[in-house]
Amino acid sequence: MSTLGPLFFLLYINDLPACLSKTKPRLFADDTNITAAGECLSDLEDAVNSDLEMLRKWLMENKLSLNVAKTEFQIIGTKQMLKKASVQQLKIHIQNIPIKQVFQCKTLGVTVDENLCW
């Protein structure tokens, strides 16, 4: 593997954040997380779905692909907000393919749950 390969990849995807308007990306090597904050769940659902569509288009234009099977979403919040979220059920999707909701996720070796406990 070339030592310049990772650098070239980072340069290649450097403009990815510009395609997102409602969420904030966090990029580490070939791993990307997007986060959204809001007062109500419907606003979060709209923001995430909108930016996921923009991300899908950006990936297609740049001849990259997204592994939808590995894509997940997590809601982090207060116990009251999480209780409301469990009743409402967010519908997050990419090209009409539903994204799986998880209640804890591992990112950069750290497992974080919906209450921000590690």
Coordinates of C-alpha atoms in Angstrom, one line a residue:
M1 CA 0.0 0.0 0.0
S2 CA 1.3 3.4 -0.9
T3 CA 2.0 5.9 1.9
L4 CA 0.4 8.6 -0.2
G5 CA -2.8 6.6 -0.7
P6 CA -4.5 7.7 2.5
L7 CA -3.5 11.3 1.9
F8 CA -4.9 11.2 -1.6
F9 CA -8.1 9.7 -0.4
L10 CA -8.5 12.5 2.2
L11 CA -7.8 15.1 -0.5
Y12 CA -10.4 13.4 -2.7
I13 CA -13.2 13.5 -0.1
N14 CA -12.1 16.9 1.4
D15 CA -15.2 18.7 -0.1
L16 CA -17.7 16.2 1.2
P17 CA -18.8 18.5 4.1
A18 CA -19.8 21.1 1.5
C19 CA -22.7 18.9 0.3
L20 CA -24.3 18.9 3.7
S21 CA -26.5 21.8 4.8
K22 CA -28.4 20.5 7.8
T23 CA -26.0 18.1 9.5
K24 CA -22.4 18.2 10.6
P25 CA -20.0 15.6 9.3
R26 CA -17.1 14.1 11.3
L27 CA -14.6 12.3 9.0
F28 CA -11.8 9.9 10.1
A29 CA -10.0 8.1 7.3
D30 CA -12.8 6.3 5.4
D31 CA -15.3 6.5 8.2
T32 CA -17.9 9.4 8.3
N33 CA -20.5 10.2 10.9
I34 CA -23.1 12.9 10.5
T35 CA -24.8 14.5 13.4
A36 CA -27.9 16.7 13.7
A37 CA -29.5 18.5 16.6
G38 CA -33.0 19.8 16.9
E39 CA -35.9 20.5 19.2
C40 CA -38.3 18.0 17.7
L41 CA -37.9 14.6 16.2
S42 CA -39.6 15.5 12.9
D43 CA -37.0 18.3 12.4
L44 CA -34.2 15.7 12.9
E45 CA -35.8 13.2 10.6
D46 CA -36.2 15.9 7.8
A47 CA -32.6 17.2 8.3
V48 CA -31.0 13.7 8.3
N49 CA -33.0 12.4 5.3
S50 CA -32.3 15.6 3.3
D51 CA -28.6 15.4 3.9
L52 CA -28.4 11.7 3.3
E53 CA -29.9 12.3 -0.1
M54 CA -27.3 15.1 -0.8
L55 CA -24.6 12.7 0.4
R56 CA -25.8 9.9 -1.9
K57 CA -25.7 12.3 -4.8
W58 CA -22.2 13.5 -3.9
L59 CA -20.9 10.0 -3.6
M60 CA -22.4 9.1 -7.0
E61 CA -20.8 12.2 -8.6
N62 CA -17.5 11.2 -7.1
K63 CA -17.7 7.6 -8.2
L64 CA -17.9 6.4 -4.6
S65 CA -20.4 4.1 -2.9
L66 CA -22.1 3.9 0.5
N67 CA -22.5 0.5 2.2
V68 CA -26.2 1.0 3.2
A69 CA -26.1 -2.4 5.1
K70 CA -23.4 -1.0 7.4
T71 CA -25.2 2.4 7.8
E72 CA -27.0 3.0 11.2
F73 CA -28.5 5.8 13.1
Q74 CA -28.7 6.5 16.8
I75 CA -30.7 9.0 18.8
I76 CA -28.9 10.5 21.8
G77 CA -30.8 12.6 24.3
T78 CA -32.5 12.9 27.6
K79 CA -34.6 10.1 29.1
Q80 CA -37.8 12.1 28.4
M81 CA -36.8 12.8 24.8
L82 CA -35.8 9.2 24.2
K83 CA -39.1 7.9 25.7
K84 CA -40.9 10.2 23.2
A85 CA -38.6 8.9 20.4
S86 CA -39.5 5.3 21.1
V87 CA -43.2 6.0 20.5
Q88 CA -42.7 8.1 17.4
Q89 CA -40.2 5.9 15.5
L90 CA -38.0 8.0 13.1
K91 CA -37.9 6.9 9.5
I92 CA -34.4 7.4 8.3
H93 CA -33.7 6.1 4.8
I94 CA -31.4 6.3 1.8
Q95 CA -33.1 5.9 -1.6
N96 CA -36.2 4.4 0.2
I97 CA -34.0 1.8 1.9
P98 CA -34.6 2.1 5.7
I99 CA -31.6 2.7 7.9
K100 CA -31.4 0.5 11.1
Q101 CA -31.7 2.3 14.4
V102 CA -29.2 1.3 17.1
F103 CA -29.1 2.1 20.8
Q104 CA -25.4 2.0 21.1
C105 CA -22.6 2.3 18.6
K106 CA -18.9 1.9 18.4
T107 CA -16.9 4.7 16.8
L108 CA -13.1 4.9 16.9
G109 CA -13.0 2.1 19.4
V110 CA -15.4 3.7 21.9
T111 CA -18.9 2.4 22.4
V112 CA -21.4 5.1 23.2
D113 CA -25.1 4.5 24.2
E114 CA -28.1 6.7 23.7
N115 CA -27.5 8.4 27.1
L116 CA -23.9 9.2 26.2
C117 CA -22.5 6.6 28.6
W118 CA -19.4 4.7 27.4

